[in-house]
Short mmCIF file of C-alpha atoms in Angstrom, two decimals:
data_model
loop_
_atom_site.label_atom_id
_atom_site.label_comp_id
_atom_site.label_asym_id
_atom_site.label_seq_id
_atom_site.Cartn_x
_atom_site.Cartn_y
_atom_site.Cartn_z
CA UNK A 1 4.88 25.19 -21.45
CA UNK A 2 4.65 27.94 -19.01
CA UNK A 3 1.40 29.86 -18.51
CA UNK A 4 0.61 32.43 -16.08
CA UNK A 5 -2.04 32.01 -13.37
CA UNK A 6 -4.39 34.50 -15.58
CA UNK A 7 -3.98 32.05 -18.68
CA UNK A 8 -4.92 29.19 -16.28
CA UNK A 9 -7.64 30.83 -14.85
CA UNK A 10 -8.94 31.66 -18.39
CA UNK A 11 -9.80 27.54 -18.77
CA UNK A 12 -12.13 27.62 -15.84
CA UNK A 13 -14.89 26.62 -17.43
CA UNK A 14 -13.19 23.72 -19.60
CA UNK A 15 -14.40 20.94 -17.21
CA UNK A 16 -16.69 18.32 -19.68
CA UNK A 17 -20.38 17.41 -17.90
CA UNK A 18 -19.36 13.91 -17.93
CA UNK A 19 -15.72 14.85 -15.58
CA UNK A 20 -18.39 16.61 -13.51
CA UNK A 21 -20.32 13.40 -13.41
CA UNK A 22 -17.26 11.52 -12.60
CA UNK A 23 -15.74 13.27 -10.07
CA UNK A 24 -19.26 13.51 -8.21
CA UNK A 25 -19.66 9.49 -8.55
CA UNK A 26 -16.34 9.05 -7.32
CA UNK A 27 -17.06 11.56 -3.85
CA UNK A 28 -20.15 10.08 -3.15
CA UNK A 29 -18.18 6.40 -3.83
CA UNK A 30 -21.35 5.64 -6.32
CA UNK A 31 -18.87 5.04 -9.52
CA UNK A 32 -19.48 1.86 -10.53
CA UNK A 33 -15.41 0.21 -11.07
CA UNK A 34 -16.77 -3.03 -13.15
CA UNK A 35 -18.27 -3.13 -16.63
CA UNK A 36 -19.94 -5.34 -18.89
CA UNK A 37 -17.87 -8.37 -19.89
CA UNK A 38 -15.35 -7.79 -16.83
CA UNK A 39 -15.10 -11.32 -14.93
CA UNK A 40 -16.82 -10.46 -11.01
CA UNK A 41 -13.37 -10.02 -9.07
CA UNK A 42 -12.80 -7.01 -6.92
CA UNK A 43 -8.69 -6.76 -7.09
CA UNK A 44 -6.92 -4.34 -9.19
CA UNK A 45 -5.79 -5.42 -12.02
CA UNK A 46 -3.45 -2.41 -12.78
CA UNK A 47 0.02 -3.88 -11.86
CA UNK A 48 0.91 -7.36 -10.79
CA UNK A 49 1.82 -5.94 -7.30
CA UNK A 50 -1.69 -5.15 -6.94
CA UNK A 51 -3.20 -8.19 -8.07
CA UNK A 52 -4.90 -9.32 -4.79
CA UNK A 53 -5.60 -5.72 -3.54
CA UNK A 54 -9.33 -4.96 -3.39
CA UNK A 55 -9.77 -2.44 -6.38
CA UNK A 56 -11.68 0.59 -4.08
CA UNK A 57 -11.49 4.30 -5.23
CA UNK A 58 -9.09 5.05 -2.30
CA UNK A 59 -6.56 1.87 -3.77
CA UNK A 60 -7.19 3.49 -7.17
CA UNK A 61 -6.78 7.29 -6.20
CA UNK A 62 -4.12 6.65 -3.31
CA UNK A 63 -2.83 3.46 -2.59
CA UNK A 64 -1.86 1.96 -5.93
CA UNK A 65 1.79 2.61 -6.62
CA UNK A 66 0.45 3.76 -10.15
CA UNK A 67 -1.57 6.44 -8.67
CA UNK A 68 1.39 7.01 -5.93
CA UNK A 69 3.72 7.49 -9.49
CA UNK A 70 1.36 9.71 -11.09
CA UNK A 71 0.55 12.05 -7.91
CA UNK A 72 4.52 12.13 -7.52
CA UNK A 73 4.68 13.61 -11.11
CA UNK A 74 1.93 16.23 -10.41
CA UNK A 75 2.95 17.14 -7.36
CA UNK A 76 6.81 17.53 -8.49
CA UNK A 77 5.15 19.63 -11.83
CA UNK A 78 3.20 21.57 -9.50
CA UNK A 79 5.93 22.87 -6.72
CA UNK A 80 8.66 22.29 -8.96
CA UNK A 81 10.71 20.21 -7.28
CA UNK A 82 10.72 16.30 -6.77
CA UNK A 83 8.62 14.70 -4.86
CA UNK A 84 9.62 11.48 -2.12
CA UNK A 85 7.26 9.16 -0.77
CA UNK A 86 7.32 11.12 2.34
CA UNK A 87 5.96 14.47 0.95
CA UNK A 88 3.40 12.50 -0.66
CA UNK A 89 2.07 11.02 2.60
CA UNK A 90 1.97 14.55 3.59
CA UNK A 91 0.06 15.75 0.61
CA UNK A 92 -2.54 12.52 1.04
CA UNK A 93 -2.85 13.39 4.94
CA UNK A 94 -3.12 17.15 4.21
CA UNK A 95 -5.93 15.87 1.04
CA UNK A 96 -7.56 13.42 3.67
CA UNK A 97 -8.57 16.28 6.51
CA UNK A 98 -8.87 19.04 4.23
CA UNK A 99 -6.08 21.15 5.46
CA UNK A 100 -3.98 23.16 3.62
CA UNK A 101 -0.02 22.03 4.31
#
């Protein structure tokens, strides 16, 4: 589906209170990653490769080769072309100071 950058632009507002709520939890690294129920260990449980990696928002958002997978996919959707593991370390260094590749 291809819109143009006026379409896009048109769903500015579209952002939910509660993905404003998340997304500030998550910057301010006040999101709270257990729940009710969930026994008291701190690794990610998202693939087996993970298992005895401390389960942080920069594992979840960065280092997780889940999260690596789905940044590859946005970042190939968004330029286009596929992305390699090195363009992603770019992207994550460029993300990490704030500067614009």
């Amino acid at each position: 589906m291809q819109q143009t950058p006026k379409q896009l632009w048109a769903h500015k507002n579209s952002i939910t209170e509660y993905q404003v709520w998340v997304s500030y939890r998550a910057a301010t690294k006040q999101l709270n990653l257990f729940f009710d129920g969930r026994e008291m260990d701190a690794s990610c449980r998202k693939l087996q490769s993970c298992q005895h990696r401390k389960e942080t928002l920069t594992h979840l958002l960065w280092e997780c080769p889940g999260a690596q997978a789905c940044w590859k996919y946005l970042i190939s959707c968004w330029g286009r072309r596929r992305c390699d593991g090195q363009q992603l370390l770019r992207y994550t260094a460029n993300c990490a100071s704030r500067v614009p590749p």
